[in-house]
Each structure stands twice: as structure tokens, then as C-alpha cells.
XYZ file of C-alpha atoms in Angstrom:
570
model
C -227.772 86.954 53.886
C -229.085 88.072 56.934
C -226.907 90.849 59.348
C -228.216 89.424 62.653
C -226.453 85.808 61.225
C -223.555 87.902 60.383
C -220.102 87.412 62.037
C -218.893 89.790 64.429
C -215.633 90.868 65.213
C -214.137 90.747 68.375
C -212.000 94.173 69.020
C -208.311 93.496 68.532
C -205.971 95.000 71.816
C -203.225 97.207 70.772
C -200.031 96.323 69.698
C -199.298 93.863 67.125
C -201.973 91.715 67.211
C -203.057 89.951 64.123
C -206.389 87.451 63.703
C -205.363 84.059 62.363
C -207.833 82.309 60.375
C -208.273 77.916 61.726
C -209.483 76.266 58.776
C -211.232 73.134 59.473
C -211.490 70.111 58.440
C -213.714 68.888 55.031
C -214.251 67.280 51.947
C -215.806 67.827 48.454
C -219.257 70.141 48.680
C -218.864 70.494 52.829
C -219.708 73.853 53.680
C -216.131 75.764 54.445
C -215.876 76.166 58.315
C -213.151 77.880 60.097
C -212.375 80.052 64.114
C -210.950 83.386 64.144
C -208.120 83.236 67.107
C -206.353 86.562 68.228
C -202.983 86.287 69.373
C -199.428 88.299 69.245
C -198.164 88.145 65.355
C -195.164 85.882 65.995
C -196.974 83.676 68.767
C -198.725 81.125 65.927
C -197.025 80.322 62.973
C -199.586 80.297 60.002
C -199.463 80.321 56.708
C -200.278 83.828 54.574
C -202.650 83.228 51.155
C -202.826 85.795 48.530
C -205.473 85.887 45.711
C -206.842 88.302 42.992
C -210.390 89.515 44.783
C -212.147 89.641 41.358
C -215.088 91.674 40.881
C -215.011 91.883 44.664
C -218.348 90.647 44.686
C -218.605 88.472 47.730
C -221.209 85.869 47.096
C -219.992 82.739 49.026
C -219.548 82.301 52.514
C -217.953 80.432 55.291
C -219.076 79.616 58.531
C -217.511 81.206 61.268
C -217.983 80.088 65.169
C -221.214 79.582 63.868
C -222.182 82.461 61.664
C -221.416 83.550 58.130
C -218.534 85.938 57.006
C -219.407 86.788 53.215
C -216.043 85.806 50.666
C -215.374 86.697 47.127
C -215.287 83.261 44.623
C -211.811 83.235 44.443
C -211.168 83.203 47.975
C -213.615 80.455 48.370
C -212.133 78.052 45.388
C -208.719 78.524 46.899
C -209.957 77.310 51.105
C -211.589 74.342 49.287
C -208.365 73.493 47.680
C -206.244 73.739 50.710
C -208.420 72.262 52.926
C -207.784 68.761 54.130
C -208.535 66.280 57.016
C -206.299 68.678 59.556
C -206.796 72.014 60.729
C -205.090 74.648 58.853
C -204.062 78.002 60.738
C -203.970 80.999 57.715
C -203.788 84.369 56.761
C -206.546 86.142 54.367
C -206.921 89.817 54.817
C -210.321 89.734 53.569
C -211.523 87.596 56.526
C -208.625 88.477 59.007
C -209.353 91.925 58.881
C -212.819 93.811 59.744
C -213.162 95.349 56.409
C -216.164 97.311 57.928
C -213.965 99.311 60.749
C -211.532 101.441 59.280
C -209.621 102.490 61.857
C -208.536 98.813 62.631
C -207.794 98.298 58.866
C -205.612 101.361 59.077
C -203.336 99.656 61.846
C -203.728 96.418 60.160
C -202.554 97.033 56.989
C -199.410 98.955 58.515
C -198.564 96.116 59.447
C -199.057 93.678 56.254
C -195.427 93.626 55.544
C -194.843 92.053 58.809
C -197.423 89.520 58.387
C -196.105 88.043 54.684
C -192.452 88.027 56.435
C -193.883 86.785 59.458
C -195.798 84.143 57.480
C -193.654 80.534 57.640
C -194.620 81.215 53.318
C -197.363 82.265 51.107
C -199.869 80.215 49.371
C -200.629 82.053 46.144
C -203.547 81.250 44.308
C -203.220 82.600 40.722
C -206.815 80.905 39.482
C -208.464 78.229 37.346
C -206.089 76.546 34.726
C -209.287 76.308 32.047
C -206.788 75.899 29.148
C -204.648 73.229 30.686
C -201.326 75.345 30.485
C -200.188 74.607 33.879
C -198.805 71.277 33.101
C -196.325 72.972 30.767
C -194.999 75.580 33.024
C -194.614 72.990 35.750
C -192.234 71.244 33.196
C -190.853 74.063 31.589
C -190.021 75.191 35.180
C -188.261 71.972 36.261
C -185.915 72.217 33.133
C -185.155 75.691 33.505
C -183.837 74.763 36.644
C -181.217 72.321 35.262
C -180.553 74.675 32.495
C -179.529 77.367 34.963
C -177.738 75.124 37.336
C -175.458 73.751 34.555
C -174.610 77.496 33.818
C -174.216 78.136 36.991
C -170.958 75.188 36.958
C -169.502 76.917 34.191
C -169.554 80.303 35.507
C -167.551 81.772 38.174
C -168.308 84.506 41.193
C -168.102 87.245 38.578
C -171.397 87.917 37.501
C -170.663 88.067 33.518
C -169.025 84.770 33.584
C -172.543 82.880 33.197
C -173.082 82.051 29.849
C -175.411 83.767 27.499
C -177.385 80.880 25.179
C -176.518 80.871 21.785
C -179.726 81.699 19.497
C -179.757 77.939 18.153
C -180.449 76.839 22.197
C -183.248 74.547 21.720
C -185.067 75.826 24.840
C -185.255 79.519 23.314
C -187.453 78.069 20.576
C -189.683 75.653 23.149
C -193.687 75.645 23.003
C -194.295 76.113 26.384
C -192.834 79.239 26.851
C -196.659 80.320 25.535
C -197.921 79.026 28.644
C -195.105 80.363 30.384
C -196.917 84.139 29.083
C -199.958 83.160 29.862
C -199.211 82.675 32.904
C -197.639 85.658 33.911
C -200.680 87.232 31.996
C -202.808 86.547 35.015
C -204.292 89.427 36.886
C -202.340 88.089 40.093
C -199.256 89.071 38.889
C -200.465 92.962 38.833
C -201.295 92.307 42.674
C -199.376 94.801 44.582
C -199.854 93.787 48.207
C -198.234 90.267 47.474
C -194.917 91.978 46.243
C -193.902 91.756 49.815
C -194.176 88.031 50.017
C -190.524 86.263 50.000
C -190.966 82.290 50.520
C -193.929 81.103 47.844
C -195.713 78.629 46.264
C -198.294 79.385 43.446
C -201.439 77.260 42.970
C -202.926 77.501 39.189
C -205.424 75.132 38.730
C -204.233 71.323 40.221
C -200.757 72.457 39.479
C -198.198 73.759 42.020
C -195.337 75.949 40.729
C -191.865 76.940 42.571
C -191.640 80.643 43.161
C -187.630 80.787 43.267
C -188.214 78.375 40.017
C -189.774 81.372 38.463
C -188.086 83.943 39.882
C -184.750 82.490 38.647
C -186.313 81.657 35.119
C -188.004 85.340 34.879
C -184.288 86.729 35.780
C -182.478 84.546 33.045
C -185.392 85.441 30.509
C -184.649 89.547 30.906
C -181.298 89.754 31.314
C -179.667 86.665 29.781
C -177.364 86.659 32.678
C -176.303 84.382 35.796
C -177.890 83.768 38.937
C -174.968 84.181 40.942
C -173.763 81.141 43.295
C -175.149 80.792 46.285
C -172.165 83.503 48.527
C -172.011 85.839 46.021
C -176.106 86.138 46.360
C -175.918 85.886 49.919
C -173.411 89.162 49.708
C -175.374 90.707 47.461
C -178.432 90.258 49.556
C -177.123 91.241 52.782
C -175.091 94.685 51.046
C -177.983 95.916 48.559
C -181.209 97.828 50.379
C -183.617 98.728 48.737
C -185.314 102.490 49.931
C -188.885 102.724 50.040
C -188.810 105.272 47.207
C -187.383 102.343 45.132
C -189.962 100.184 46.208
C -192.753 102.803 45.214
C -191.062 103.354 41.802
C -190.384 99.739 40.938
C -194.409 98.689 41.440
C -196.206 101.439 39.549
C -197.320 98.344 37.287
C -199.185 96.705 40.441
C -202.586 97.136 40.692
C -204.360 97.940 43.636
C -207.971 98.144 44.676
C -207.257 100.895 46.226
C -204.889 102.775 45.124
C -203.706 104.669 48.853
C -202.581 100.792 49.430
C -199.569 102.210 47.175
C -198.151 103.825 50.115
C -199.156 101.900 53.176
C -198.337 98.582 51.491
C -194.697 99.538 50.776
C -194.293 101.772 54.147
C -193.080 98.360 56.080
C -191.259 96.887 52.865
C -188.427 99.499 52.700
C -185.017 98.461 53.844
C -183.820 101.673 54.540
C -184.314 101.906 58.193
C -181.807 104.646 59.034
C -184.154 107.241 56.465
C -187.525 105.499 58.259
C -190.315 107.683 57.249
C -193.501 106.809 59.533
C -196.298 106.230 57.803
C -200.014 106.042 59.447
C -202.613 104.855 56.853
C -205.374 106.863 56.917
C -208.464 106.188 54.821
C -210.431 108.937 55.345
C -207.701 110.554 52.938
C -208.002 110.579 49.211
C -205.456 109.598 47.511
C -203.898 112.461 46.149
C -203.928 113.653 49.840
C -202.607 109.927 51.077
C -199.031 110.581 48.171
C -198.521 114.698 49.869
C -198.726 113.587 53.063
C -195.996 110.848 52.438
C -194.184 113.839 49.896
C -194.080 116.209 53.020
C -193.152 113.806 55.889
C -190.304 111.948 53.772
C -188.947 115.548 52.995
C -189.432 116.622 56.808
C -187.462 113.232 57.925
C -184.930 112.883 55.234
C -183.822 116.292 54.855
C -183.558 115.515 50.815
C -184.727 115.854 47.433
C -184.296 112.298 46.358
C -188.999 112.175 45.752
C -187.747 114.676 42.602
C -186.692 111.477 40.967
C -189.850 110.110 41.467
C -191.865 112.616 39.513
C -193.434 111.804 36.068
C -196.304 113.490 34.937
C -199.193 113.321 32.050
C -201.105 116.249 31.140
C -204.154 115.516 34.013
C -202.184 115.011 36.834
C -199.806 118.279 36.109
C -203.237 120.125 36.227
C -204.495 118.546 39.520
C -204.633 120.358 42.448
C -201.483 118.675 44.274
C -198.008 120.500 43.950
C -196.142 119.089 40.973
C -193.331 118.102 43.354
C -195.231 115.183 44.744
C -194.773 112.086 42.374
C -198.144 110.259 41.578
C -196.967 106.810 41.634
C -200.299 105.804 39.889
C -199.192 107.034 36.624
C -198.553 105.177 33.752
C -195.218 105.257 32.887
C -191.485 105.582 34.388
C -189.737 108.279 35.574
C -185.839 108.823 33.691
C -184.281 109.165 36.795
C -182.287 105.886 38.233
C -182.581 104.651 41.731
C -179.350 106.172 43.858
C -176.689 103.958 43.880
C -172.707 103.649 43.472
C -173.168 104.382 39.795
C -176.078 107.320 40.218
C -174.738 109.548 43.192
C -176.622 112.252 44.125
C -175.645 115.708 42.233
C -173.611 118.003 44.639
C -173.380 122.363 44.833
C -170.243 123.884 44.847
C -171.156 124.414 48.800
C -172.091 121.928 51.324
C -175.132 121.654 53.869
C -177.725 122.657 51.477
C -181.554 120.739 52.228
C -185.123 121.295 50.874
C -187.347 123.685 52.904
C -191.191 123.332 53.244
C -192.133 127.219 52.876
C -195.668 126.152 52.916
C -197.361 122.442 52.261
C -197.263 123.091 48.475
C -194.576 125.094 48.047
C -190.945 123.167 47.992
C -187.809 125.512 48.160
C -184.899 123.566 46.911
C -181.183 124.254 46.100
C -180.419 124.102 42.319
C -179.251 126.146 39.532
C -180.640 127.226 36.318
C -178.615 125.486 33.537
C -180.432 126.468 30.146
C -183.797 127.013 28.285
C -184.553 124.055 25.876
C -185.062 125.447 21.710
C -185.620 121.886 20.515
C -187.490 118.514 21.546
C -188.732 116.070 19.098
C -192.255 113.814 18.335
C -192.646 111.818 21.894
C -191.228 108.254 21.268
C -193.332 105.225 20.910
C -191.615 101.989 20.738
C -193.663 100.341 18.411
C -192.752 102.603 15.667
C -188.760 103.620 16.669
C -186.485 102.348 14.389
C -183.241 102.963 12.441
C -185.256 105.319 10.346
C -187.117 106.927 12.875
C -182.782 107.655 14.646
C -182.119 108.840 11.862
C -184.422 111.261 11.158
C -183.619 112.468 14.432
C -180.058 112.702 14.108
C -180.755 114.710 10.683
C -182.999 116.844 12.620
C -180.723 117.639 15.584
C -177.581 118.140 13.400
C -178.504 120.691 11.332
C -180.180 123.002 14.164
C -178.349 126.566 13.699
C -176.845 126.434 17.673
C -173.658 126.614 19.067
C -172.741 123.242 20.409
C -171.716 122.930 23.527
C -169.603 119.312 22.335
C -166.605 118.885 20.023
C -167.711 118.715 16.803
C -165.860 115.113 16.045
C -167.596 113.758 19.021
C -171.574 115.374 18.662
C -172.690 112.173 17.521
C -171.090 110.335 20.017
C -172.824 112.828 22.922
C -176.212 112.281 20.407
C -175.580 107.978 20.834
C -174.597 108.455 24.431
C -177.824 110.168 25.866
C -180.262 108.527 23.214
C -179.798 105.279 25.833
C -179.394 107.061 28.821
C -175.748 106.350 29.203
C -176.332 102.810 29.024
C -175.434 99.513 27.048
C -176.910 96.378 27.097
C -175.717 92.792 26.529
C -171.827 91.954 25.729
C -169.920 94.826 25.764
C -168.334 93.798 22.575
C -171.044 93.169 20.458
C -172.697 96.583 22.120
C -169.758 98.754 21.407
C -169.702 97.500 17.884
C -173.401 97.965 16.853
C -173.402 101.557 18.407
C -170.272 102.063 15.647
C -172.528 100.835 13.184
C -174.961 102.879 13.728
C -172.770 106.081 13.976
C -171.144 105.190 10.731
C -174.506 105.030 8.974
C -176.058 108.340 10.365
C -172.911 110.067 9.337
C -173.001 108.138 5.714
C -176.590 108.734 5.260
C -177.669 111.511 3.011
C -174.187 111.064 1.502
C -174.600 108.001 -0.337
C -176.472 107.604 -3.827
C -180.660 106.594 -3.484
C -180.191 102.984 -4.903
C -176.678 101.975 -2.761
C -178.864 103.645 0.144
C -181.513 101.053 -0.866
C -179.039 98.256 -0.326
C -177.635 99.026 2.788
C -180.700 99.577 4.980
C -181.147 95.908 5.524
C -177.440 95.636 6.242
C -177.722 98.315 8.640
C -180.901 96.706 10.398
C -178.751 93.721 11.355
C -175.647 95.554 12.087
C -177.497 98.308 13.965
C -180.305 95.855 15.956
C -178.475 95.824 19.652
C -178.094 99.046 20.140
C -181.507 100.340 18.006
C -183.751 97.735 20.038
C -181.873 99.041 23.180
C -182.979 102.263 22.290
C -186.647 101.424 22.060
C -186.799 100.819 25.750
C -184.945 103.798 27.211
C -186.393 106.500 24.932
C -190.413 104.893 25.227
C -192.435 108.056 26.118
C -189.626 110.855 26.226
C -188.726 113.139 24.101
C -184.732 113.843 22.631
C -184.296 117.852 23.328
C -181.791 120.424 22.508
C -180.847 123.597 24.755
C -179.995 127.101 23.793
C -176.688 126.727 24.845
C -175.986 123.406 22.231
C -176.769 120.633 24.927
C -178.639 117.547 23.805
C -180.147 114.892 26.188
C -183.725 112.809 27.069
C -186.759 114.529 28.587
C -190.198 113.779 29.710
C -192.984 114.058 27.135
C -194.641 116.701 28.646
C -191.609 118.847 27.579
C -192.242 122.264 26.179
C -190.088 124.690 23.807
C -189.177 127.394 26.522
C -189.058 125.497 29.302
C -186.103 125.143 31.846
C -183.334 123.016 32.806
C -182.053 122.665 36.067
C -180.235 120.842 38.475
C -181.439 120.289 41.833
C -179.040 119.117 44.034
C -179.292 115.789 45.916
C -181.343 114.580 42.281
C -179.664 111.963 40.442
C -180.254 113.973 37.072
C -180.399 116.866 36.077
C -184.956 117.676 35.503
C -187.432 120.343 33.478
C -189.166 122.868 35.095
C -191.573 125.351 34.402
C -192.479 128.697 35.141
C -195.797 128.489 36.920
C -198.295 131.292 37.042
C -197.116 132.893 40.507
C -193.774 134.697 39.762
C -190.496 132.918 40.460
C -192.830 129.597 41.106
C -191.900 126.592 38.834
C -193.658 123.033 37.847
C -191.465 120.192 38.642
C -191.869 118.031 34.940
C -189.531 115.235 35.857
C -185.755 114.404 35.850
C -183.868 114.585 32.171
C -180.858 113.292 30.782
C -178.191 116.020 29.661
C -175.302 115.328 28.528
C -172.281 117.258 29.563
C -170.050 119.094 27.236
C -166.521 117.065 27.809
C -166.140 113.177 26.558
C -164.350 110.652 28.189
C -162.691 107.333 27.557
C -164.237 104.734 28.501
C -162.185 101.722 30.188
C -163.637 99.060 27.389
C -163.292 101.596 24.272
C -165.631 104.249 22.708
C -166.483 107.771 23.462
C -169.213 108.406 26.564
C -170.181 111.511 27.982
C -170.808 112.153 31.692
C -174.183 113.436 32.483
C -174.125 117.590 33.004
C -173.852 117.712 37.322
C -171.677 115.178 37.864
C -168.803 116.529 39.972
C -166.471 116.471 37.046
C -169.290 118.140 34.484
C -169.874 121.289 36.189
C -170.151 123.210 33.452
C -172.572 125.903 34.541
C -169.411 127.397 36.776
C -167.890 128.557 33.403
C -171.453 130.734 33.293
C -173.254 133.650 34.269
C -175.347 131.623 36.287
C -175.636 131.470 40.257
C -176.422 128.505 42.641
C -179.718 129.604 44.169
C -183.063 128.564 46.028
C -185.805 127.329 43.978
C -189.375 127.239 44.520
C -191.817 124.707 43.171
C -195.681 124.687 43.389
């Protein structure tokens, strides 16, 4: 294609202006034709379209104002699919943004969250349905809508009132779930930009699917829990806000053609407006520079250490020439720290008004306290291999360590089981409590009964403890179980070594693991950790649990010879 006949973009005016694509009518094999018009974002109603760029090879064309624009195969198929006998006003990033102009691209990328929200709706092209799964998914989602609606009729306004399906519920064994899984394996579901869409319809082959039905079904599958009644759901949507850090953490599994767009894509999505962090897309900076600059801007804007809750390292990322306290949002793996909520509040110091300080662009000074040194680490947990036998072996290793335990002897096993699942539970409380109690009895009995009897008990206990063990697989994935010199235990990042320090950095929601750097009095941030405080507590539903070390009712360090201090992270 000659550049002489390529489309020449007009310059966008400053401000809230975008281009929209006027797709002209056409049928069958007629050439795709369009016009591009410039207008304020909210001046013209439009439909945004989302698709996978594929191999990024632009081997098709669309004629625009008599000239050509090269487009990818997926976009070409989608435009032909939605073309009708009347013009349609659309927005597609690869056409409506001049991809050759980095300055324009930076400005428009900063507005993309607004664009998807301003659209009347979003059309999502999943791809071709070569194997014929589309009709199965369409009918399954329709049936699931009825299942969920029937469940809602039985549910009260309390979230846990929605009935759990029994193991013999026919829908659980439906053959169409294979088609559903095939849908979710399509590349589009890892595309980061489309996560900002609010109202959408999916196009898969010749079938159109409801985004709302898909989301309802997915939540039902994941939680076996209710979709709340409209009034309750609307109240939650108004009250629960997602910070930019929440969004960045939740989006780690999404793929971006340009990794810098992890920051740029979601800058406009965050709902914590009172802590707005200015993000100015700069495509001249490489990915780590973008992460680093955003982290600096976040700390300066919020005067908060919350960003450290998102640190998760691999050996490679820890060795990069970028501060360890900068989260690597493209690393595969999940931080141990939960998002802030009424259940997970920032850990507070004894004195008030402590704030982080940037000594330089590379050194972050944070208020905290060193609590201990790690003396034992387990192997890295692998959810495909974690089993009842894994937990038995770990308990035997931990229980026979020669340390002076921080926990009462009668409740040491409770601390062990509590931190193995990060103090959480899964499913119905009564069956969870029973599963955990069965496991506690099994661990206490293990090794104290004849070998033949033990073999008979294995199958029985695998069934009786399966709810706990299954959840523990999820909670421990890619972590290590650790024990400290003072006799505390918990979960820590996979890179943790014997000799690393545990510390509490105030305003984070959990403890963390730090490693002394070559420069004296500077530390690398290995990542968040779950460490159980020393004092047991009785939970409302029965059973013994442990607050995490650092909770305002578990500030154990005030009884030790340690002081709160500034800690320099590098």
C-alpha cells in the first residue's frame, strides 16, 4: 500500500476531543468505507468496539475519505459483521487514535477510561466460533439467568441467604460448561483495555451474548453466592469504591500489547477521587520508568505507604535497576496483602502523623518497626501438589523446631491453621469449622497411631478435611510458610530467605519481609507477609483465631526491646 494514498490525520484540538468513525452502509464483499469526524467526547452518541489486535499485523484496509487506513484482520471482520444498511457511529482505538503520533496517543490514552464510560455501550468481538460453542453458551446463559432469578426469590436482603446449589443440582453437570470454559479461554478475556467497559454485548461468531448474564454466571460459579437484590446491589455499588491500586492489582492477569498501558489504561478508572494521582502518559519512557514515576507520584500525592501492599517480586525483578519498593504490575503472581477495607485496615503506630518521605527518587523512608528474623522457611507451595500430606509434613517440621513459641501450647496448631489460610475461610461457616477441626485432630494424631490404622484413616480424613485443604491450596500458592526467631509463624513471599527480617511498615495492611542491602541501613522490600500475633481470640461463630501481628490489639513489640523507627527502602 502506497503511503501516498494513506489517510492523513487532522490534528485534534486541545481538550476533551476525540475522533469517531462513521461506518457507511454496505453488504457482503463491498469495501469497508468510513469517515472520521472530530467532536467533543459527549457531543455525539457512539458505540465503542473492543477486540483483540491479534498479531498486530494490519493486512486489511478500510477506505476513509477516499484514502486508506490499514487495519487488523479481527477489526476488519468485526466491522463487516456490524455493518448494516444505515451508517453507524463507532469508536475503535486503532483507527480513531493516530497510532503514529506519540503525543496524540499519550493524550488520547489518558482519556480512554472516559471514552468507554461515555459510549452508549461496548461491542466486544471475541473472535470466530469455529467449533460451534456459541449456541451452547447462549442457551446456558439463558438457563443460568433463570436459575439465578429463582435463587433471588428465595434470598433475603442478607448476602449469605442465597441458597448454595447441592452437589446433585443438574446444572452443575451440564455439558455446556465445556463450551463456557472455551469462551473464557479466548484471548479477548485477557485484554486490559476492555476492563473499563460498563455496558456491553459480546459477539462470538454469529451469536451475541449478554455481558450482564456472563458476569452473573461467573460470580455464581466462583462464589456459589447471591447476586444481591437490586436495592442491596445498588447500595453496594454506591458505597464500595475501588482505588487505582486495587484496579492495578486485580488487572495483573490481563495482557497489554504495551506494558506501559497498565498504568495509563486505568488512571481514569479509579474511584477514589479524593486521592487522585495525576497520570500523564509518556510513551518515551520504558515500562519500569513508568512504574517508578507512578509510584513516586502516588506517594507524593497521597503521603501513604499503601503502594507497598502491591509489591510482588521474582528473582529477575528484584535484580532490576529499579527500587524494590516499586510494584511490578506485570509480574505473574499475587501479593499477600489484601485490599484495604473495613476488615483490613492500615496498621498504625503508637505515635500519630507519620508519613513516608522520598529521600531521593530511589530511596523511600518509611515509618515502621523491625519485629523479628526468619529462622525457618518451607518449600514454595505449588497448588498442583499441595495436599493433606503436604500439610501433615509441614506441621511435623514446624512443630518440632527448637524455638520458644510465642503461642500458648494448646493453641499452637490453631495459629498454624489460621495463618495457612491467611485468617480467612471459604464456603459455609459450619462446614468450614468442621473441616478445620477435623484437620486439627488429624495433625495431632498423625504419627501417634499404628501405621496400618493410619493408612485406613488417610482416605477418611482427605474427605473430612477437603474443604480446608482445597482453600489452603489457593491461599498458599507461590508462598512459603515461615517461623521467626521469637516463635511467630505465617506466610511470606516465595523469595524469602532465612535471615531476612520481618517488619511492620505503618499504613500497610500486613507485616512485610525486608532484606538488608549492600549499603548499610538500607533494605530491599521483598513483599507483604502474614504473621500471626501471639494472643488467641474466640470468634463469634466459634473456634480460635489469631489477629495478625500489628493489629492495634496485637502490638506485641511494645513488650520487646525494639523501637519504632524510620526504615530506608532501596
